[in-house]
Amino acid sequence: MTYCVGLKIDSGLVFMSDTRTNAGMDSISTFKKMHVWEEPGERVIVLMSAGNLATTQAVVSLLDERNKAVTDRHEKLLETPSMYQTVRLVGETVKEVIAQSSPAGDKADSYFNASFILGGQIKGSPPRLFMIYPEGNFIESTDDTPFFQIGETKYGKPIIIRAYDCAMSLAETVKLLLVSFDSTLKSNLSVGLPLDLAFLEKDAFKVGLNKRIGQDDPYYRAISEGWSNALKTAFASLPDFPG
Amino acid sequence: MTYCVGLKIDSGLVFMSDTRTNAGMDSISTFKKMHVWEEPGERVIVLMSAGNLATTQAVVSLLDERNKAVTDRHEKLLETPSMYQTVRLVGETVKEVIAQSSPAGDKADSYFNASFILGGQIKGSPPRLFMIYPEGNFIESTDDTPFFQIGETKYGKPIIIRAYDCAMSLAETVKLLLVSFDSTLKSNLSVGLPLDLAFLEKDAFKVGLNKRIGQDDPYYRAISEGWSNALKTAFASLPDFPG
């Protein structure tokens, strides 16, 4: 499995992903699920993936290769005129890869399926955040739904629903994401450390922060241990059932 | 969907279930998913169900009918000599009902499947808690895993993992269950109020508490509102990401 969250705040876009992939309990590996493309000062794009690893790697490789090719009839990721054209390009690539792997049948139910969170900013437009389905179509975040999760989304959702606020600082948002990831890590073995974190500050057109967080990260440890205690304190603060 | 939790504490067994059933978003009903059989002073049994409603109702009806029949070649729920024989009886009934509905194919993957939590106490033995699979086999709770969840289990699991303690009082356990249910209710529309609550006090051999908790229940409201605030306070008490 996988757990990735992309979140929009007033000051930009924040992304976090785990790195565990598995083909059964006895075949566990670490793979980066967060990919960044940037042309500093002009555009920055982050793509996170969940689902079949062969599919997600193929999508990223195709986007990369076509981007570097001098002549190629395909559109290039660093040349699309808008984030809308960018998400369409990625969606088309997803469709292409899944269709190659499973030529017949329902694409959404395919064993080869994968979903993505795409966010970024291109000069002249605000930051935008999208979720891309295995069918290649996509939705965009709004003020009502300012974040997307893919993979093992349930354990970590309640705290995001309750604590998210678009006026949060980056420092608070990272805290929120770590609490959400920690709940997921504690409940599902197929989501694992280390975590990748990226922040795209609004109008910076480059990656402001790109950090890997492992087991020994002192801040992660503080949150993981602190949250257990804080939850117990919060729980104790509520009145007991009167009977 | 459904959410049910059965939990073992030092002082007995606590059960909570929601009441929403749905066949699509536009076909929602309220059905009790918690069933109690008791012979005061001798035995008390609670059964909670998740899955196909026709299956779960058939299982309960069969258990009920055979229990009342004066002559019947089947074993009776109020006559089994031990909780182990009781869970075997229920497991056999589950197998029988699912086999009737889907005579061919893999029973576990069947559209007609259902799972159950069974708990109770029969004079001469301690309280015991079981989870029954659609195949009719079952597992028993242990000190390591003192609770079972069925249905939509993920949203409400992190708080139980973190706050459960077998020495908890009934009043604290009900609080814990309400927090877990509230997180689930807020995240999944297919889990809905009212909730049913039952407590089997150890060696009482009767239902000590059997209560329905609705939207207007003042304690539920206090927990639901209080937990949002307590979570925010807990979250604020953790250090922000140092950057």
GROMACS .gro file of C-alpha atoms in nm:
model
  486
    1MET     CA    1   0.000   0.000   0.000
    2THR     CA    2   0.095   0.365   0.019
    3TYR     CA    3  -0.012   0.681   0.190
    4CYS     CA    4   0.025   1.023   0.024
    5VAL     CA    5  -0.134   1.356   0.111
    6GLY     CA    6  -0.130   1.680  -0.087
    7LEU     CA    7  -0.261   1.984   0.096
    8LYS     CA    8  -0.328   2.342  -0.005
    9ILE     CA    9  -0.266   2.621   0.244
   10ASP     CA   10  -0.267   2.996   0.195
   11SER     CA   11   0.111   3.005   0.168
   12GLY     CA   12   0.144   2.723  -0.086
   13LEU     CA   13   0.123   2.347  -0.137
   14VAL     CA   14   0.252   2.078   0.101
   15PHE     CA   15   0.312   1.716   0.002
   16MET     CA   16   0.396   1.410   0.207
   17SER     CA   17   0.438   1.047   0.098
   18ASP     CA   18   0.562   0.725   0.251
   19THR     CA   19   0.811   0.500   0.072
   20ARG     CA   20   0.696   0.143   0.133
   21THR     CA   21   0.593  -0.081  -0.153
   22ASN     CA   22   0.499  -0.442  -0.115
   23ALA     CA   23   0.404  -0.742  -0.321
   24GLY     CA   24   0.284  -0.952  -0.030
   25MET     CA   25   0.397  -0.937   0.329
   26ASP     CA   26   0.727  -1.105   0.244
   27SER     CA   27   0.828  -0.873  -0.037
   28ILE     CA   28   0.875  -0.524   0.098
   29SER     CA   29   1.087  -0.251  -0.061
   30THR     CA   30   1.152   0.119  -0.032
   31PHE     CA   31   1.070   0.335  -0.335
   32LYS     CA   32   1.033   0.709  -0.362
   33LYS     CA   33   0.674   0.798  -0.451
   34MET     CA   34   0.728   1.172  -0.479
   35HIS     CA   35   0.871   1.321  -0.797
   36VAL     CA   36   0.966   1.681  -0.854
   37TRP     CA   37   1.024   1.872  -1.176
   38GLU     CA   38   1.130   2.232  -1.163
   39GLU     CA   39   1.250   2.516  -1.378
   40PRO     CA   40   1.343   2.762  -1.105
   41GLY     CA   41   1.167   3.095  -1.139
   42GLU     CA   42   0.927   2.959  -1.399
   43ARG     CA   43   0.750   2.644  -1.280
   44VAL     CA   44   0.756   2.368  -1.023
   45ILE     CA   45   0.560   2.042  -1.030
   46VAL     CA   46   0.523   1.763  -0.773
   47LEU     CA   47   0.370   1.423  -0.854
   48MET     CA   48   0.292   1.154  -0.594
   49SER     CA   49   0.171   0.806  -0.682
   50ALA     CA   50  -0.014   0.510  -0.532
   51GLY     CA   51  -0.095   0.176  -0.687
   52ASN     CA   52   0.088  -0.069  -0.910
   53LEU     CA   53   0.458   0.020  -0.894
   54ALA     CA   54   0.529  -0.087  -1.252
   55THR     CA   55   0.254   0.150  -1.369
   56THR     CA   56   0.361   0.446  -1.156
   57GLN     CA   57   0.727   0.406  -1.252
   58ALA     CA   58   0.634   0.380  -1.619
   59VAL     CA   59   0.429   0.700  -1.597
   60VAL     CA   60   0.715   0.890  -1.432
   61SER     CA   61   0.973   0.746  -1.674
   62LEU     CA   62   0.766   0.840  -1.978
   63LEU     CA   63   0.709   1.194  -1.848
   64ASP     CA   64   1.081   1.224  -1.777
   65GLU     CA   65   1.200   1.080  -2.107
   66ARG     CA   66   0.967   1.285  -2.322
   67ASN     CA   67   1.064   1.592  -2.128
   68LYS     CA   68   1.431   1.542  -2.214
   69ALA     CA   69   1.392   1.428  -2.575
   70VAL     CA   70   1.501   1.701  -2.815
   71THR     CA   71   1.240   1.610  -3.071
   72ASP     CA   72   0.929   1.429  -2.964
   73ARG     CA   73   0.575   1.468  -3.087
   74HIS     CA   74   0.451   1.454  -2.725
   75GLU     CA   75   0.401   1.759  -2.513
   76LYS     CA   76   0.671   1.815  -2.252
   77LEU     CA   77   0.609   1.844  -1.881
   78LEU     CA   78   0.825   2.155  -1.854
   79GLU     CA   79   0.661   2.322  -2.152
   80THR     CA   80   0.289   2.297  -2.082
   81PRO     CA   81   0.135   2.644  -2.074
   82SER     CA   82  -0.077   2.585  -1.760
   83MET     CA   83  -0.130   2.345  -1.471
   84TYR     CA   84  -0.452   2.236  -1.640
   85GLN     CA   85  -0.256   2.128  -1.948
   86THR     CA   86  -0.002   1.962  -1.716
   87VAL     CA   87  -0.260   1.750  -1.538
   88ARG     CA   88  -0.415   1.657  -1.874
   89LEU     CA   89  -0.073   1.547  -1.997
   90VAL     CA   90  -0.014   1.331  -1.689
   91GLY     CA   91  -0.368   1.190  -1.712
   92GLU     CA   92  -0.312   1.093  -2.076
   93THR     CA   93   0.016   0.927  -1.982
   94VAL     CA   94  -0.157   0.729  -1.706
   95LYS     CA   95  -0.422   0.611  -1.951
   96GLU     CA   96  -0.157   0.515  -2.205
   97VAL     CA   97   0.046   0.308  -1.956
   98ILE     CA   98  -0.253   0.127  -1.805
   99ALA     CA   99  -0.395   0.054  -2.152
  100GLN     CA  100  -0.062  -0.102  -2.253
  101SER     CA  101  -0.056  -0.327  -1.947
  102SER     CA  102  -0.418  -0.435  -1.955
  103PRO     CA  103  -0.546  -0.396  -2.310
  104ALA     CA  104  -0.891  -0.538  -2.234
  105GLY     CA  105  -1.143  -0.488  -1.957
  106ASP     CA  106  -1.235  -0.219  -1.716
  107LYS     CA  107  -0.936   0.006  -1.660
  108ALA     CA  108  -1.045   0.126  -1.317
  109ASP     CA  109  -1.066  -0.223  -1.174
  110SER     CA  110  -0.744  -0.333  -1.340
  111TYR     CA  111  -0.470  -0.494  -1.140
  112PHE     CA  112  -0.241  -0.239  -1.306
  113ASN     CA  113  -0.422   0.067  -1.178
  114ALA     CA  114  -0.269   0.365  -1.005
  115SER     CA  115  -0.375   0.706  -0.881
  116PHE     CA  116  -0.182   1.028  -0.844
  117ILE     CA  117  -0.173   1.362  -0.668
  118LEU     CA  118  -0.032   1.641  -0.881
  119GLY     CA  119   0.040   1.992  -0.762
  120GLY     CA  120   0.242   2.285  -0.876
  121GLN     CA  121   0.256   2.636  -1.004
  122ILE     CA  122   0.342   2.789  -1.340
  123LYS     CA  123   0.431   3.155  -1.366
  124GLY     CA  124   0.125   3.371  -1.422
  125SER     CA  125  -0.115   3.140  -1.239
  126PRO     CA  126  -0.185   3.044  -0.877
  127PRO     CA  127  -0.075   2.710  -0.728
  128ARG     CA  128  -0.311   2.425  -0.819
  129LEU     CA  129  -0.365   2.079  -0.675
  130PHE     CA  130  -0.520   1.780  -0.855
  131MET     CA  131  -0.600   1.415  -0.800
  132ILE     CA  132  -0.572   1.187  -1.104
  133TYR     CA  133  -0.771   0.863  -1.131
  134PRO     CA  134  -0.657   0.543  -1.304
  135GLU     CA  135  -0.894   0.633  -1.590
  136GLY     CA  136  -0.680   0.940  -1.655
  137ASN     CA  137  -0.949   1.190  -1.555
  138PHE     CA  138  -0.895   1.416  -1.258
  139ILE     CA  139  -1.043   1.655  -1.002
  140GLU     CA  140  -0.907   1.978  -0.861
  141SER     CA  141  -0.900   2.086  -0.498
  142THR     CA  142  -1.135   2.363  -0.388
  143ASP     CA  143  -1.184   2.565  -0.072
  144ASP     CA  144  -1.434   2.302   0.042
  145THR     CA  145  -1.194   2.014  -0.019
  146PRO     CA  146  -0.845   2.157   0.005
  147PHE     CA  147  -0.655   1.828   0.033
  148PHE     CA  148  -0.628   1.493  -0.140
  149GLN     CA  149  -0.521   1.157  -0.002
  150ILE     CA  150  -0.433   0.844  -0.199
  151GLY     CA  151  -0.355   0.489  -0.084
  152GLU     CA  152  -0.438   0.392   0.274
  153THR     CA  153  -0.639   0.705   0.347
  154LYS     CA  154  -0.873   0.616   0.630
  155TYR     CA  155  -0.667   0.596   0.949
  156GLY     CA  156  -0.516   0.941   0.896
  157LYS     CA  157  -0.825   1.123   0.775
  158PRO     CA  158  -1.012   1.215   1.098
  159ILE     CA  159  -0.731   1.435   1.230
  160ILE     CA  160  -0.694   1.621   0.899
  161ILE     CA  161  -1.068   1.684   0.882
  162ARG     CA  162  -1.065   1.823   1.234
  163ALA     CA  163  -0.742   2.020   1.252
  164TYR     CA  164  -0.692   2.155   0.898
  165ASP     CA  165  -0.724   2.528   0.845
  166CYS     CA  166  -0.610   2.702   0.526
  167ALA     CA  167  -0.446   2.975   0.733
  168MET     CA  168  -0.209   2.722   0.893
  169SER     CA  169   0.161   2.790   0.869
  170LEU     CA  170   0.395   2.545   0.700
  171ALA     CA  171   0.526   2.444   1.044
  172GLU     CA  172   0.174   2.358   1.165
  173THR     CA  173   0.088   2.179   0.841
  174VAL     CA  174   0.393   1.953   0.865
  175LYS     CA  175   0.291   1.875   1.221
  176LEU     CA  176  -0.062   1.786   1.103
  177LEU     CA  177   0.072   1.563   0.827
  178LEU     CA  178   0.310   1.384   1.064
  179VAL     CA  179   0.027   1.314   1.309
  180SER     CA  180  -0.186   1.180   1.022
  181PHE     CA  181   0.101   0.964   0.892
  182ASP     CA  182   0.189   0.840   1.239
  183SER     CA  183  -0.169   0.713   1.295
  184THR     CA  184  -0.149   0.534   0.960
  185LEU     CA  185   0.197   0.386   1.024
  186LYS     CA  186   0.077   0.250   1.358
  187SER     CA  187  -0.226   0.081   1.198
  188ASN     CA  188  -0.109  -0.055   0.861
  189LEU     CA  189   0.222  -0.235   0.807
  190SER     CA  190   0.209  -0.165   0.435
  191VAL     CA  191   0.271   0.205   0.498
  192GLY     CA  192   0.629   0.266   0.614
  193LEU     CA  193   0.905   0.511   0.694
  194PRO     CA  194   1.094   0.706   0.571
  195LEU     CA  195   0.859   0.984   0.462
  196ASP     CA  196   0.920   1.241   0.189
  197LEU     CA  197   0.813   1.600   0.248
  198ALA     CA  198   0.799   1.885  -0.003
  199PHE     CA  199   0.674   2.241   0.022
  200LEU     CA  200   0.605   2.467  -0.275
  201GLU     CA  201   0.584   2.818  -0.145
  202LYS     CA  202   0.338   3.033  -0.338
  203ASP     CA  203   0.507   3.237  -0.614
  204ALA     CA  204   0.851   3.093  -0.536
  205PHE     CA  205   0.850   2.865  -0.845
  206LYS     CA  206   1.094   2.625  -0.683
  207VAL     CA  207   1.088   2.359  -0.413
  208GLY     CA  208   1.118   2.544  -0.086
  209LEU     CA  209   1.171   2.239   0.130
  210ASN     CA  210   1.241   1.881   0.026
  211LYS     CA  211   1.323   1.658   0.314
  212ARG     CA  212   1.331   1.289   0.397
  213ILE     CA  213   1.207   1.199   0.746
  214GLY     CA  214   1.327   0.870   0.891
  215GLN     CA  215   1.286   0.674   1.211
  216ASP     CA  216   1.563   0.871   1.381
  217ASP     CA  217   1.435   1.216   1.287
  218PRO     CA  218   1.408   1.394   1.624
  219TYR     CA  219   1.099   1.593   1.522
  220TYR     CA  220   0.920   1.281   1.398
  221ARG     CA  221   0.999   1.107   1.727
  222ALA     CA  222   0.875   1.405   1.926
  223ILE     CA  223   0.545   1.405   1.735
  224SER     CA  224   0.498   1.029   1.746
  225GLU     CA  225   0.557   1.004   2.120
  226GLY     CA  226   0.399   1.340   2.200
  227TRP     CA  227   0.081   1.260   2.007
  228SER     CA  228   0.017   0.940   2.203
  229ASN     CA  229   0.044   1.134   2.527
  230ALA     CA  230  -0.151   1.433   2.397
  231LEU     CA  231  -0.431   1.200   2.282
  232LYS     CA  232  -0.443   1.034   2.623
  233THR     CA  233  -0.459   1.374   2.792
  234ALA     CA  234  -0.730   1.488   2.550
  235PHE     CA  235  -0.923   1.168   2.615
  236ALA     CA  236  -0.889   1.206   2.992
  237SER     CA  237  -1.018   1.565   2.968
  238LEU     CA  238  -1.359   1.450   2.843
  239PRO     CA  239  -1.628   1.358   3.094
  240ASP     CA  240  -1.680   0.986   3.164
  241PHE     CA  241  -2.009   0.821   3.074
  242PRO     CA  242  -2.253   0.906   3.354
  243GLY     CA  243  -2.410   0.557   3.344
  244MET     CA  244  -2.171  -0.038   0.585
  245THR     CA  245  -2.164  -0.084   0.960
  246TYR     CA  246  -1.940  -0.026   1.255
  247CYS     CA  247  -1.941  -0.255   1.559
  248VAL     CA  248  -1.688  -0.292   1.840
  249GLY     CA  249  -1.673  -0.556   2.113
  250LEU     CA  250  -1.426  -0.489   2.389
  251LYS     CA  251  -1.308  -0.688   2.690
  252ILE     CA  252  -1.225  -0.506   3.012
  253ASP     CA  253  -1.148  -0.642   3.355
  254SER     CA  254  -1.502  -0.580   3.472
  255GLY     CA  255  -1.676  -0.743   3.174
  256LEU     CA  256  -1.762  -0.706   2.806
  257VAL     CA  257  -1.875  -0.386   2.632
  258PHE     CA  258  -2.047  -0.376   2.293
  259MET     CA  259  -2.139  -0.089   2.064
  260SER     CA  260  -2.296  -0.094   1.718
  261ASP     CA  261  -2.440   0.156   1.476
  262THR     CA  262  -2.779   0.103   1.311
  263ARG     CA  263  -2.741   0.219   0.951
  264THR     CA  264  -2.783  -0.019   0.661
  265ASN     CA  265  -2.772   0.083   0.300
  266ALA     CA  266  -2.818  -0.061  -0.045
  267GLY     CA  267  -2.670   0.234  -0.230
  268MET     CA  268  -2.664   0.597  -0.120
  269ASP     CA  269  -3.034   0.635  -0.194
  270SER     CA  270  -3.156   0.340   0.006
  271ILE     CA  271  -3.077   0.392   0.371
  272SER     CA  272  -3.253   0.227   0.663
  273THR     CA  273  -3.217   0.178   1.036
  274PHE     CA  274  -3.178  -0.178   1.163
  275LYS     CA  275  -3.062  -0.302   1.498
  276LYS     CA  276  -2.735  -0.494   1.461
  277MET     CA  277  -2.706  -0.598   1.824
  278HIS     CA  278  -2.896  -0.899   1.953
  279VAL     CA  279  -2.914  -1.018   2.311
  280TRP     CA  280  -3.017  -1.354   2.454
  281GLU     CA  281  -3.023  -1.403   2.825
  282GLU     CA  282  -3.130  -1.645   3.093
  283PRO     CA  283  -3.076  -1.425   3.398
  284GLY     CA  284  -2.842  -1.580   3.652
  285GLU     CA  285  -2.731  -1.850   3.410
  286ARG     CA  286  -2.607  -1.704   3.080
  287VAL     CA  287  -2.604  -1.393   2.865
  288ILE     CA  288  -2.503  -1.368   2.499
  289VAL     CA  289  -2.460  -1.067   2.269
  290LEU     CA  290  -2.423  -1.097   1.891
  291MET     CA  291  -2.338  -0.804   1.659
  292SER     CA  292  -2.336  -0.833   1.281
  293ALA     CA  293  -2.191  -0.663   0.973
  294GLY     CA  294  -2.242  -0.746   0.608
  295ASN     CA  295  -2.536  -0.854   0.396
  296LEU     CA  296  -2.854  -0.773   0.591
  297ALA     CA  297  -3.050  -1.068   0.451
  298THR     CA  298  -2.773  -1.298   0.572
  299THR     CA  299  -2.739  -1.145   0.917
  300GLN     CA  300  -3.115  -1.138   0.971
  301ALA     CA  301  -3.143  -1.501   0.859
  302VAL     CA  302  -2.871  -1.605   1.103
  303VAL     CA  303  -3.041  -1.428   1.393
  304SER     CA  304  -3.385  -1.559   1.295
  305LEU     CA  305  -3.261  -1.917   1.270
  306LEU     CA  306  -3.086  -1.894   1.607
  307ASP     CA  307  -3.401  -1.746   1.759
  308GLU     CA  308  -3.642  -1.992   1.604
  309ARG     CA  309  -3.440  -2.301   1.692
  310ASN     CA  310  -3.400  -2.169   2.041
  311LYS     CA  311  -3.774  -2.150   2.089
  312ALA     CA  312  -3.872  -2.472   1.914
  313VAL     CA  313  -3.979  -2.739   2.159
  314THR     CA  314  -3.837  -3.020   1.951
  315ASP     CA  315  -3.563  -2.949   1.704
  316ARG     CA  316  -3.262  -3.158   1.614
  317HIS     CA  317  -3.045  -2.843   1.625
  318GLU     CA  318  -2.861  -2.730   1.933
  319LYS     CA  319  -3.019  -2.435   2.112
  320LEU     CA  320  -2.846  -2.107   2.184
  321LEU     CA  321  -2.964  -2.108   2.546
  322GLU     CA  322  -2.860  -2.468   2.604
  323THR     CA  323  -2.502  -2.486   2.482
  324PRO     CA  324  -2.273  -2.597   2.766
  325SER     CA  325  -2.000  -2.338   2.699
  326MET     CA  326  -1.925  -2.020   2.505
  327TYR     CA  327  -1.702  -2.229   2.280
  328GLN     CA  328  -2.000  -2.445   2.184
  329THR     CA  329  -2.206  -2.127   2.143
  330VAL     CA  330  -1.965  -1.969   1.895
  331ARG     CA  331  -1.943  -2.299   1.705
  332LEU     CA  332  -2.323  -2.307   1.683
  333VAL     CA  333  -2.337  -1.951   1.550
  334GLY     CA  334  -2.050  -2.021   1.306
  335GLU     CA  335  -2.232  -2.328   1.170
  336THR     CA  336  -2.549  -2.121   1.128
  337VAL     CA  337  -2.353  -1.854   0.936
  338LYS     CA  338  -2.208  -2.119   0.705
  339GLU     CA  339  -2.552  -2.271   0.651
  340VAL     CA  340  -2.715  -1.938   0.560
  341ILE     CA  341  -2.437  -1.825   0.325
  342ALA     CA  342  -2.426  -2.165   0.156
  343GLN     CA  343  -2.801  -2.145   0.092
  344SER     CA  344  -2.767  -1.800  -0.067
  345SER     CA  345  -2.460  -1.868  -0.279
  346PRO     CA  346  -2.437  -2.242  -0.336
  347ALA     CA  347  -2.126  -2.223  -0.556
  348GLY     CA  348  -1.797  -2.037  -0.537
  349ASP     CA  349  -1.578  -1.890  -0.272
  350LYS     CA  350  -1.788  -1.821   0.035
  351ALA     CA  351  -1.561  -1.552   0.176
  352ASP     CA  352  -1.581  -1.337  -0.135
  353SER     CA  353  -1.953  -1.391  -0.170
  354TYR     CA  354  -2.188  -1.099  -0.208
  355PHE     CA  355  -2.388  -1.262   0.072
  356ASN     CA  356  -2.111  -1.262   0.327
  357ALA     CA  357  -2.132  -1.134   0.682
  358SER     CA  358  -1.915  -1.126   0.992
  359PHE     CA  359  -2.007  -1.123   1.357
  360ILE     CA  360  -1.882  -1.037   1.702
  361LEU     CA  361  -2.009  -1.272   1.972
  362GLY     CA  362  -1.955  -1.228   2.344
  363GLY     CA  363  -2.105  -1.357   2.660
  364GLN     CA  364  -2.071  -1.558   2.974
  365ILE     CA  365  -2.214  -1.892   3.085
  366LYS     CA  366  -2.216  -1.984   3.455
  367GLY     CA  367  -1.898  -2.164   3.557
  368SER     CA  368  -1.676  -1.992   3.296
  369PRO     CA  369  -1.528  -1.645   3.248
  370PRO     CA  370  -1.667  -1.397   2.991
  371ARG     CA  371  -1.542  -1.470   2.638
  372LEU     CA  372  -1.535  -1.263   2.320
  373PHE     CA  373  -1.516  -1.396   1.962
  374MET     CA  374  -1.513  -1.276   1.604
  375ILE     CA  375  -1.683  -1.500   1.347
  376TYR     CA  376  -1.584  -1.493   0.979
  377PRO     CA  377  -1.816  -1.553   0.682
  378GLU     CA  378  -1.660  -1.901   0.649
  379GLY     CA  379  -1.804  -1.983   0.992
  380ASN     CA  380  -1.466  -2.015   1.162
  381PHE     CA  381  -1.373  -1.776   1.441
  382ILE     CA  382  -1.105  -1.629   1.664
  383GLU     CA  383  -1.112  -1.543   2.033
  384SER     CA  384  -0.985  -1.225   2.195
  385THR     CA  385  -0.668  -1.245   2.405
  386ASP     CA  386  -0.483  -1.007   2.636
  387ASP     CA  387  -0.280  -0.897   2.331
  388THR     CA  388  -0.589  -0.828   2.121
  389PRO     CA  389  -0.870  -0.757   2.363
  390PHE     CA  390  -1.115  -0.604   2.115
  391PHE     CA  391  -1.273  -0.680   1.779
  392GLN     CA  392  -1.412  -0.443   1.518
  393ILE     CA  393  -1.626  -0.532   1.217
  394GLY     CA  394  -1.748  -0.320   0.925
  395GLU     CA  395  -1.589   0.020   0.870
  396THR     CA  396  -1.307  -0.035   1.118
  397LYS     CA  397  -1.028   0.197   1.009
  398TYR     CA  398  -1.130   0.549   1.107
  399GLY     CA  399  -1.201   0.454   1.466
  400LYS     CA  400  -0.908   0.220   1.526
  401PRO     CA  401  -0.618   0.458   1.610
  402ILE     CA  402  -0.787   0.597   1.922
  403ILE     CA  403  -0.874   0.249   2.053
  404ILE     CA  404  -0.517   0.128   1.999
  405ARG     CA  405  -0.383   0.425   2.188
  406ALA     CA  406  -0.629   0.472   2.473
  407TYR     CA  407  -0.748   0.120   2.556
  408ASP     CA  408  -0.644  -0.026   2.889
  409CYS     CA  409  -0.803  -0.342   3.033
  410ALA     CA  410  -0.828  -0.174   3.374
  411MET     CA  411  -1.060   0.094   3.232
  412SER     CA  412  -1.394   0.142   3.402
  413LEU     CA  413  -1.720   0.100   3.213
  414ALA     CA  414  -1.762   0.479   3.214
  415GLU     CA  415  -1.423   0.529   3.048
  416THR     CA  416  -1.482   0.246   2.801
  417VAL     CA  417  -1.810   0.396   2.683
  418LYS     CA  418  -1.629   0.727   2.638
  419LEU     CA  419  -1.360   0.553   2.431
  420LEU     CA  420  -1.619   0.379   2.214
  421LEU     CA  421  -1.812   0.702   2.157
  422VAL     CA  422  -1.494   0.881   2.047
  423SER     CA  423  -1.414   0.594   1.810
  424PHE     CA  424  -1.769   0.591   1.672
  425ASP     CA  425  -1.776   0.969   1.637
  426SER     CA  426  -1.461   0.965   1.422
  427THR     CA  427  -1.620   0.699   1.203
  428LEU     CA  428  -1.956   0.878   1.179
  429LYS     CA  429  -1.779   1.197   1.071
  430SER     CA  430  -1.588   1.014   0.795
  431ASN     CA  431  -1.828   0.759   0.647
  432LEU     CA  432  -2.192   0.832   0.567
  433SER     CA  433  -2.276   0.462   0.567
  434VAL     CA  434  -2.226   0.447   0.943
  435GLY     CA  435  -2.507   0.625   1.126
  436LEU     CA  436  -2.680   0.708   1.451
  437PRO     CA  437  -2.844   0.590   1.671
  438LEU     CA  438  -2.592   0.364   1.843
  439ASP     CA  439  -2.668   0.060   2.059
  440LEU     CA  440  -2.466   0.002   2.373
  441ALA     CA  441  -2.457  -0.305   2.596
  442PHE     CA  442  -2.250  -0.400   2.898
  443LEU     CA  443  -2.220  -0.750   3.040
  444GLU     CA  444  -2.077  -0.717   3.385
  445LYS     CA  445  -1.856  -1.010   3.482
  446ASP     CA  446  -2.045  -1.278   3.676
  447ALA     CA  447  -2.374  -1.086   3.658
  448PHE     CA  448  -2.519  -1.323   3.392
  449LYS     CA  449  -2.753  -1.053   3.266
  450VAL     CA  450  -2.734  -0.738   3.059
  451GLY     CA  451  -2.619  -0.468   3.297
  452LEU     CA  452  -2.678  -0.179   3.062
  453ASN     CA  453  -2.859  -0.172   2.730
  454LYS     CA  454  -2.906   0.174   2.590
  455ARG     CA  455  -2.975   0.343   2.261
  456ILE     CA  456  -2.780   0.662   2.198
  457GLY     CA  457  -2.926   0.907   1.949
  458GLN     CA  458  -2.840   1.246   1.804
  459ASP     CA  459  -2.997   1.422   2.100
  460ASP     CA  460  -2.826   1.222   2.372
  461PRO     CA  461  -2.659   1.489   2.587
  462TYR     CA  462  -2.355   1.271   2.665
  463TYR     CA  463  -2.300   1.187   2.298
  464ARG     CA  464  -2.318   1.556   2.212
  465ALA     CA  465  -2.072   1.642   2.488
  466ILE     CA  466  -1.825   1.384   2.357
  467SER     CA  467  -1.868   1.474   1.992
  468GLU     CA  468  -1.817   1.845   2.049
  469GLY     CA  469  -1.567   1.801   2.330
  470TRP     CA  470  -1.350   1.564   2.128
  471SER     CA  471  -1.310   1.810   1.840
  472ASN     CA  472  -1.193   2.074   2.085
  473ALA     CA  473  -0.978   1.834   2.287
  474LEU     CA  474  -0.809   1.715   1.966
  475LYS     CA  475  -0.737   2.073   1.862
  476THR     CA  476  -0.591   2.146   2.205
  477ALA     CA  477  -0.384   1.825   2.191
  478PHE     CA  478  -0.263   1.916   1.842
  479ALA     CA  479  -0.173   2.269   1.951
  480SER     CA  480   0.024   2.130   2.246
  481LEU     CA  481   0.274   1.956   2.015
  482PRO     CA  482   0.576   2.150   1.891
  483ASP     CA  483   0.556   2.294   1.537
  484PHE     CA  484   0.795   2.169   1.269
  485PRO     CA  485   1.124   2.354   1.324
  486GLY     CA  486   1.181   2.387   0.950
   0.00000   0.00000   0.00000
